[in-house]
XYZ file of C-alpha atoms in Angstrom:
526
model
C 113.212 85.299 234.423
C 116.568 85.404 236.173
C 119.281 86.702 233.862
C 122.924 85.754 234.319
C 124.757 88.984 235.102
C 127.550 87.946 232.725
C 124.982 88.012 229.908
C 123.919 91.594 230.647
C 125.410 94.355 228.523
C 124.392 97.985 228.014
C 124.381 97.847 224.199
C 124.585 95.054 221.635
C 125.535 96.063 218.094
C 124.667 93.608 215.331
C 127.214 94.019 212.540
C 130.841 95.191 212.598
C 130.951 97.131 209.351
C 131.979 100.802 209.408
C 128.590 101.889 210.805
C 128.530 99.339 213.630
C 132.137 99.898 214.692
C 131.776 103.691 214.518
C 128.671 103.448 216.705
C 130.631 101.375 219.245
C 133.478 103.932 219.291
C 131.071 106.845 219.724
C 129.326 105.058 222.597
C 132.705 104.314 224.181
C 133.515 108.021 224.051
C 130.437 108.538 226.238
C 131.480 105.736 228.595
C 128.950 103.170 227.324
C 130.033 99.537 227.017
C 128.986 97.529 223.964
C 129.359 94.069 222.482
C 129.621 93.962 218.686
C 128.485 90.722 217.031
C 129.814 90.002 213.534
C 129.459 86.902 211.369
C 132.853 87.367 209.666
C 136.086 86.889 211.569
C 137.967 89.602 209.690
C 137.169 92.660 207.621
C 135.954 92.186 204.049
C 139.186 92.596 202.024
C 137.795 94.048 198.764
C 136.866 97.689 198.101
C 133.246 98.849 198.335
C 132.577 102.424 199.494
C 135.159 104.867 198.112
C 133.958 108.418 198.865
C 132.899 110.464 201.857
C 132.198 114.091 202.734
C 133.532 116.515 205.317
C 130.639 115.991 207.753
C 131.462 112.301 207.931
C 135.158 113.098 208.430
C 134.019 115.118 211.437
C 132.069 112.090 212.700
C 135.184 109.936 212.346
C 137.037 112.595 214.315
C 134.427 112.241 217.079
C 134.976 108.477 216.969
C 138.672 109.052 217.604
C 140.075 108.185 214.169
C 140.106 111.562 212.426
C 143.854 111.786 211.979
C 144.169 108.143 210.961
C 141.485 108.558 208.320
C 143.085 111.722 206.954
C 146.324 109.750 206.502
C 144.634 107.186 204.215
C 142.254 109.517 202.363
C 142.778 111.662 199.284
C 140.912 114.964 198.680
C 138.849 115.063 195.475
C 137.774 118.048 193.425
C 134.125 117.060 193.103
C 131.869 115.707 190.356
C 131.826 116.278 186.601
C 128.984 115.413 184.240
C 130.216 114.215 180.852
C 128.244 113.651 177.665
C 128.499 110.519 175.526
C 131.693 111.847 173.938
C 133.196 112.567 177.374
C 132.878 116.337 176.992
C 132.302 118.205 180.263
C 128.703 119.428 180.634
C 128.951 120.648 184.220
C 131.203 120.590 187.275
C 130.197 120.383 190.936
C 133.388 121.688 192.533
C 134.361 120.740 196.080
C 137.017 122.463 198.178
C 139.701 121.115 200.487
C 138.414 123.289 203.337
C 134.784 122.461 204.039
C 132.425 123.678 206.764
C 133.428 120.810 209.040
C 137.175 121.385 208.833
C 137.981 118.696 206.251
C 137.971 118.377 202.443
C 134.399 118.426 201.150
C 135.023 115.149 199.314
C 137.603 112.491 200.171
C 138.394 109.250 198.357
C 139.433 106.203 200.364
C 139.691 102.428 200.312
C 137.035 100.838 202.543
C 139.214 97.962 203.812
C 141.748 100.546 205.010
C 139.008 102.513 206.797
C 137.692 99.340 208.411
C 141.174 98.419 209.574
C 141.591 101.856 211.178
C 138.229 101.474 212.917
C 138.956 97.936 214.124
C 142.314 98.994 215.547
C 140.638 101.835 217.428
C 137.979 99.430 218.692
C 140.660 97.105 220.058
C 142.118 99.998 222.063
C 138.826 100.779 223.817
C 138.106 98.712 226.955
C 134.416 99.637 226.636
C 134.133 97.688 223.357
C 134.148 93.956 222.742
C 134.065 92.460 219.244
C 132.888 88.880 218.851
C 133.572 87.675 215.320
C 132.564 84.445 213.631
C 129.097 84.441 215.204
C 125.626 84.186 213.713
C 122.904 86.280 215.355
C 119.796 84.099 215.425
C 117.288 86.338 217.171
C 116.536 89.824 218.462
C 113.497 90.036 220.731
C 112.391 93.627 221.452
C 110.779 94.306 224.835
C 109.136 97.595 225.728
C 109.302 96.904 229.475
C 112.693 95.246 229.986
C 116.008 94.343 228.376
C 116.255 93.131 224.778
C 117.141 89.463 224.301
C 119.749 88.712 221.622
C 120.619 85.134 220.713
C 123.608 84.045 218.672
C 125.536 80.954 217.713
C 129.292 80.378 217.465
C 131.665 77.385 217.344
C 130.925 76.554 220.981
C 127.121 76.547 220.716
C 124.165 78.854 221.356
C 124.370 81.935 223.588
C 122.217 84.849 224.692
C 122.772 88.441 225.755
C 120.399 90.822 227.492
C 120.910 94.420 226.415
C 119.488 97.757 227.418
C 119.589 98.671 223.719
C 120.338 96.963 220.394
C 121.657 98.671 217.261
C 120.928 96.795 214.046
C 123.816 97.583 211.696
C 123.339 94.313 209.834
C 122.830 95.472 206.278
C 120.165 95.251 203.603
C 119.012 91.769 204.637
C 118.767 92.841 208.265
C 117.521 90.311 210.802
C 117.023 93.239 213.179
C 114.668 94.984 210.745
C 112.630 91.805 210.490
C 112.582 91.504 214.292
C 110.954 94.932 214.733
C 108.461 94.319 211.917
C 110.032 96.816 209.541
C 109.407 96.661 205.795
C 110.840 98.522 202.822
C 109.278 101.595 201.252
C 110.270 101.304 197.599
C 111.308 104.632 196.028
C 111.199 103.097 192.548
C 114.723 102.824 191.286
C 116.349 99.504 190.410
C 119.188 98.990 187.936
C 121.894 96.369 187.417
C 125.443 97.735 187.224
C 128.880 96.203 186.985
C 131.617 97.602 189.238
C 135.299 97.294 188.322
C 138.186 98.137 190.643
C 141.598 98.021 189.002
C 145.229 98.952 189.586
C 147.505 100.268 186.865
C 150.498 102.552 186.470
C 149.368 103.370 182.930
C 148.433 106.884 181.757
C 144.744 106.761 182.688
C 142.885 109.864 181.523
C 141.247 111.339 184.613
C 140.848 114.381 186.834
C 141.057 114.501 190.623
C 137.366 113.860 191.144
C 134.416 111.753 189.957
C 133.201 111.587 186.339
C 129.610 110.646 185.583
C 129.098 109.752 181.927
C 125.558 110.793 180.934
C 125.240 108.462 177.969
C 121.920 106.623 177.516
C 123.722 103.863 175.604
C 126.458 103.366 178.186
C 126.028 105.384 181.405
C 129.012 105.072 183.695
C 130.945 106.447 186.621
C 134.718 106.747 186.925
C 137.086 107.943 189.650
C 140.655 107.614 190.866
C 140.545 106.233 194.385
C 144.262 106.020 195.261
C 147.567 106.667 193.520
C 147.222 103.762 191.074
C 143.731 102.487 192.016
C 140.701 103.308 189.859
C 137.008 102.478 189.841
C 134.608 102.176 186.923
C 130.861 101.518 187.167
C 128.669 100.769 184.131
C 124.992 100.025 183.742
C 124.574 96.526 182.371
C 123.140 95.956 178.926
C 122.596 92.985 176.660
C 125.726 91.368 175.308
C 129.089 90.549 176.828
C 131.882 93.116 177.022
C 135.317 92.582 178.465
C 136.774 94.810 181.142
C 139.362 96.158 178.705
C 136.602 97.062 176.230
C 134.665 98.893 178.921
C 137.616 100.948 180.195
C 139.168 101.584 176.759
C 137.985 105.247 176.543
C 140.172 106.090 179.558
C 143.370 104.463 178.286
C 145.605 105.129 175.272
C 144.661 103.154 172.120
C 145.984 99.593 172.185
C 147.395 100.036 175.698
C 148.950 96.706 176.709
C 150.723 97.653 179.919
C 149.963 96.528 183.434
C 146.270 96.427 184.374
C 145.234 94.339 187.392
C 141.539 93.839 188.091
C 141.184 93.903 191.887
C 137.461 93.243 191.812
C 134.742 92.869 189.199
C 131.217 92.347 190.460
C 127.608 93.157 189.702
C 125.240 95.120 191.926
C 121.569 95.949 191.807
C 121.265 99.602 192.786
C 118.035 100.162 194.733
C 116.290 103.059 196.458
C 114.517 102.033 199.650
C 113.805 103.358 203.137
C 112.527 101.245 206.039
C 109.043 102.193 207.198
C 110.121 102.028 210.854
C 113.541 102.437 212.415
C 112.809 101.599 216.039
C 110.883 99.327 218.364
C 111.451 100.149 222.023
C 115.200 100.231 222.373
C 115.970 98.348 219.172
C 117.168 100.643 216.373
C 118.105 100.321 212.705
C 121.156 102.062 211.230
C 122.867 102.143 207.845
C 121.774 99.757 205.106
C 119.346 98.111 207.515
C 117.381 101.377 207.430
C 117.994 102.768 203.941
C 119.434 101.812 200.550
C 120.531 104.424 198.035
C 121.918 104.372 194.496
C 125.532 105.597 194.516
C 125.115 108.656 192.280
C 125.680 111.237 195.029
C 128.113 109.111 197.072
C 126.036 109.075 200.259
C 125.470 105.389 201.078
C 128.076 104.976 203.812
C 127.811 108.653 204.751
C 124.135 108.260 205.665
C 124.904 105.280 207.886
C 127.599 107.147 209.806
C 125.206 110.073 210.230
C 122.752 107.599 211.775
C 125.375 106.489 214.277
C 126.315 110.043 215.223
C 122.705 111.120 215.673
C 121.706 108.161 217.835
C 124.695 107.436 220.052
C 124.835 110.661 222.061
C 121.090 110.437 222.709
C 121.299 106.807 223.764
C 124.279 107.534 226.019
C 122.427 110.386 227.661
C 119.450 108.117 228.411
C 121.490 105.104 229.569
C 124.169 106.896 231.555
C 122.495 110.069 232.768
C 118.842 109.085 233.034
C 117.570 111.506 230.396
C 113.969 111.426 229.253
C 113.173 108.388 227.063
C 111.441 110.722 224.593
C 114.897 111.789 223.490
C 115.269 108.451 221.674
C 112.173 109.097 219.548
C 113.983 111.995 217.882
C 116.407 109.583 216.195
C 113.917 108.331 213.620
C 112.032 111.636 213.351
C 115.280 113.424 212.474
C 117.163 110.828 210.470
C 114.411 109.182 208.414
C 113.314 112.357 206.534
C 116.956 113.283 205.988
C 117.873 109.829 204.635
C 114.768 109.777 202.444
C 115.739 113.165 201.010
C 119.231 111.920 200.148
C 117.896 108.746 198.535
C 115.426 110.741 196.436
C 118.223 113.113 195.428
C 120.318 110.143 194.290
C 117.356 108.764 192.319
C 116.770 112.148 190.691
C 120.442 112.415 189.731
C 120.412 108.850 188.438
C 117.388 109.369 186.212
C 118.621 112.730 184.984
C 121.986 111.250 184.023
C 121.101 107.732 182.932
C 117.335 107.426 182.810
C 116.249 105.978 179.531
C 116.992 106.348 175.842
C 113.903 108.242 174.670
C 113.603 111.853 173.547
C 112.478 112.966 176.993
C 115.656 111.571 178.540
C 117.795 113.483 176.063
C 115.847 116.649 176.863
C 116.396 116.088 180.596
C 120.135 115.864 180.057
C 120.193 119.065 177.974
C 118.185 120.877 180.637
C 120.550 119.558 183.324
C 123.559 120.818 181.400
C 121.959 124.248 180.983
C 120.861 124.447 184.626
C 124.355 123.686 185.889
C 125.596 126.832 184.169
C 123.393 129.000 186.413
C 125.728 130.858 188.833
C 125.726 129.344 192.311
C 123.510 126.370 191.432
C 126.200 123.699 191.698
C 127.299 125.075 195.082
C 123.714 124.933 196.362
C 123.370 121.376 195.029
C 126.351 120.320 197.123
C 124.803 121.820 200.259
C 121.586 119.909 199.546
C 123.358 116.674 200.509
C 123.035 117.718 204.163
C 119.959 119.956 204.486
C 118.832 121.263 207.891
C 117.129 118.708 210.092
C 113.357 118.956 210.270
C 111.712 120.768 213.190
C 111.188 118.801 216.386
C 111.875 118.805 220.119
C 115.609 119.147 219.522
C 115.474 121.420 216.471
C 113.566 124.661 217.079
C 113.013 125.869 213.526
C 111.392 129.248 212.803
C 111.620 132.502 210.861
C 114.113 133.983 213.326
C 115.966 130.694 213.772
C 117.667 130.401 210.406
C 120.557 128.339 211.787
C 118.428 125.797 213.663
C 118.911 122.271 212.354
C 122.194 123.124 210.612
C 125.721 122.257 211.716
C 128.052 124.671 213.405
C 131.285 125.111 211.416
C 134.450 123.573 212.809
C 137.413 125.932 212.404
C 140.672 125.523 214.215
C 140.687 127.556 217.427
C 143.427 128.709 219.755
C 142.950 128.731 223.507
C 145.806 129.436 225.926
C 148.233 129.166 223.035
C 147.030 125.700 222.043
C 145.632 125.168 218.551
C 142.948 122.518 218.127
C 139.725 121.773 216.289
C 136.562 123.284 217.763
C 134.929 119.945 218.651
C 137.962 118.818 220.603
C 137.671 121.951 222.706
C 133.931 121.704 223.283
C 133.915 118.004 224.149
C 130.648 116.066 224.316
C 128.425 118.525 226.149
C 125.707 120.856 224.994
C 127.219 124.301 224.419
C 125.834 127.819 224.203
C 127.994 129.690 221.690
C 127.605 133.465 221.976
C 128.811 136.551 220.132
C 129.183 138.496 223.390
C 129.107 137.911 227.124
C 125.876 136.006 227.905
C 123.076 137.650 229.848
C 122.678 136.679 233.526
C 119.531 134.690 232.741
C 121.297 132.812 229.935
C 124.167 132.026 232.295
C 121.726 130.806 234.937
C 119.974 128.552 232.426
C 123.313 127.075 231.331
C 124.239 126.347 234.933
C 120.866 124.762 235.605
C 121.163 122.389 232.663
C 124.870 121.632 232.948
C 125.620 123.408 229.662
C 128.912 125.148 229.008
C 128.902 128.698 227.610
C 131.585 129.832 225.169
C 132.073 133.308 223.721
C 133.337 133.415 220.131
C 135.854 136.162 220.877
C 137.607 133.875 223.355
C 138.192 131.117 220.816
C 140.863 132.749 218.697
C 139.562 131.352 215.409
C 139.888 132.981 211.994
C 136.520 134.742 212.168
C 134.554 131.799 210.769
C 132.237 131.440 213.755
C 131.501 135.153 214.103
C 130.738 135.403 210.380
C 128.497 132.317 210.555
C 126.498 133.720 213.473
C 126.256 137.109 211.797
C 125.014 135.570 208.529
C 122.419 133.611 210.510
C 121.336 136.764 212.381
C 122.029 135.108 215.706
C 123.421 136.434 218.964
C 123.834 132.921 220.340
C 123.096 129.303 219.470
C 122.609 126.177 221.536
C 124.718 123.367 220.069
C 123.893 119.717 220.624
C 126.699 117.188 221.208
C 126.574 116.358 217.490
C 127.097 120.110 216.772
C 123.644 120.585 215.267
C 122.032 123.895 216.275
C 119.129 123.172 218.615
C 117.916 126.732 219.213
C 118.868 130.311 218.434
C 118.929 133.616 220.282
C 118.080 135.970 217.388
C 119.919 139.221 216.774
C 118.430 141.854 219.045
C 117.445 139.320 221.723
C 119.325 138.220 224.826
C 117.708 134.882 225.671
C 116.067 131.833 224.121
C 112.322 132.381 223.806
C 110.949 128.839 224.173
C 113.090 126.880 226.622
C 110.036 124.959 227.849
C 110.082 123.049 224.538
C 113.494 121.484 225.121
C 114.803 122.191 228.643
C 112.992 119.218 230.230
C 114.587 116.872 227.684
C 118.062 118.124 228.599
C 117.433 117.414 232.264
C 119.036 114.217 233.589
C 118.341 112.299 236.788
C 121.948 111.369 237.384
C 125.312 112.740 236.362
C 128.545 110.945 235.463
C 130.239 113.634 237.547
C 128.091 113.974 240.708
C 127.410 117.520 241.869
C 124.706 119.291 243.900
C 121.501 119.367 241.882
C 118.863 120.937 244.128
C 119.298 124.540 242.985
C 119.760 123.489 239.376
C 116.573 121.415 239.380
C 114.654 124.302 240.884
C 115.883 126.665 238.162
C 115.137 124.029 235.498
C 111.529 123.830 236.640
C 111.344 127.603 236.555
C 112.790 127.721 233.013
C 110.397 125.006 231.845
C 107.425 127.021 233.105
């Protein structure tokens, strides 16, 4: 079939929510053009997601909106578990200086985030947003471009894409197109969500409260200066908003109280059984649904975008091995499933049932949270190391593999900046001392930059991190996940044949002589 060149596009993204737009911005950073198809003409104006973590702030930084997001976000102190009488059972404290260089928890208003993302999208010539369209078909093809059909006010149209990202939500047409179905992780509850504005003296702390009351489980948080959110599990009988929120307000409070949104949700726990067919991929709610108890719904979707886009760009723009794309699902699906199960576990522990066993679970939870260090470890469990694979070389002497490199501020030539801004989008070997000649040769062969910690002028964070991980050097991926480790006492990576061929590319965005490099690559792979 002859395809109109005007209908060809490197990447089509179905859905212009935060995940789809972030994916487009990340691809643009790598020089990849995309067309984003969205059924709405403007952003959804009412609040939905309200919390994010420091890893996701780092992803937004990579997308080019880090400073803008910081300006609209508010750091939060963490999570408290309250009993039925609103007495504190446990606190999961979060700091304003997380591993990734941002507050560990930030509150925000989703329409404001979407506006920031849309404005950034409009500034990127690589991105085109087509709103007010209905995607009618996605036809995967393992041997050629993917056909995407859509309808707008002028009629039916088609695009032919080298890759399609399905960011089209829980009722994803893209998931249906690749034959994906839901794996049910057995959690389903009806909750009412109330967003309100008031200048009244609302009783709160600068974090999230989870009320562990079997009669009336609920969640409460302050989102902005005078904006609050309450969530309650539904039960028989009608209750007014003022009756529901009464415990947080003075008795008989009759001052200003504006309900911005009141709606009902069914919280579900599901993971798609497949995330990819050829070059059609699922991201965000199209791939996984999680209850909100650990605040990771939107976070997981943005992690999807960050994990996939650099790999896709490397394949499309630099001719990298197609096997690189298979690592998206193998890395992200277990991670997303872990987070969903963690949310289910927290949900059942805090709200699961009214029997004696449920009460015992809550008492045990309260006691466990008093164990020193447990709440800190629970916070880290939201982003555990990625599972072993071609691009994560786990092992006894590779303690850091699959984890993220910290992002301190660094100073180079008198200029202070964040680490990721200095490193750019390339793979990087980060070393504690001058690299060995063979390590330098390998870096040159693969087009990898080498950076010595002592030259970065940071506050000692990176040296301490490497020392704690018993590493002399680490190989960082573009998403700042540790691919491989040179253990303390060693001078080189021990298994480059496992990943060096996947780093090799057949073309470079910055042409340079490749003959010697390819020869050394083949030698390293042997």
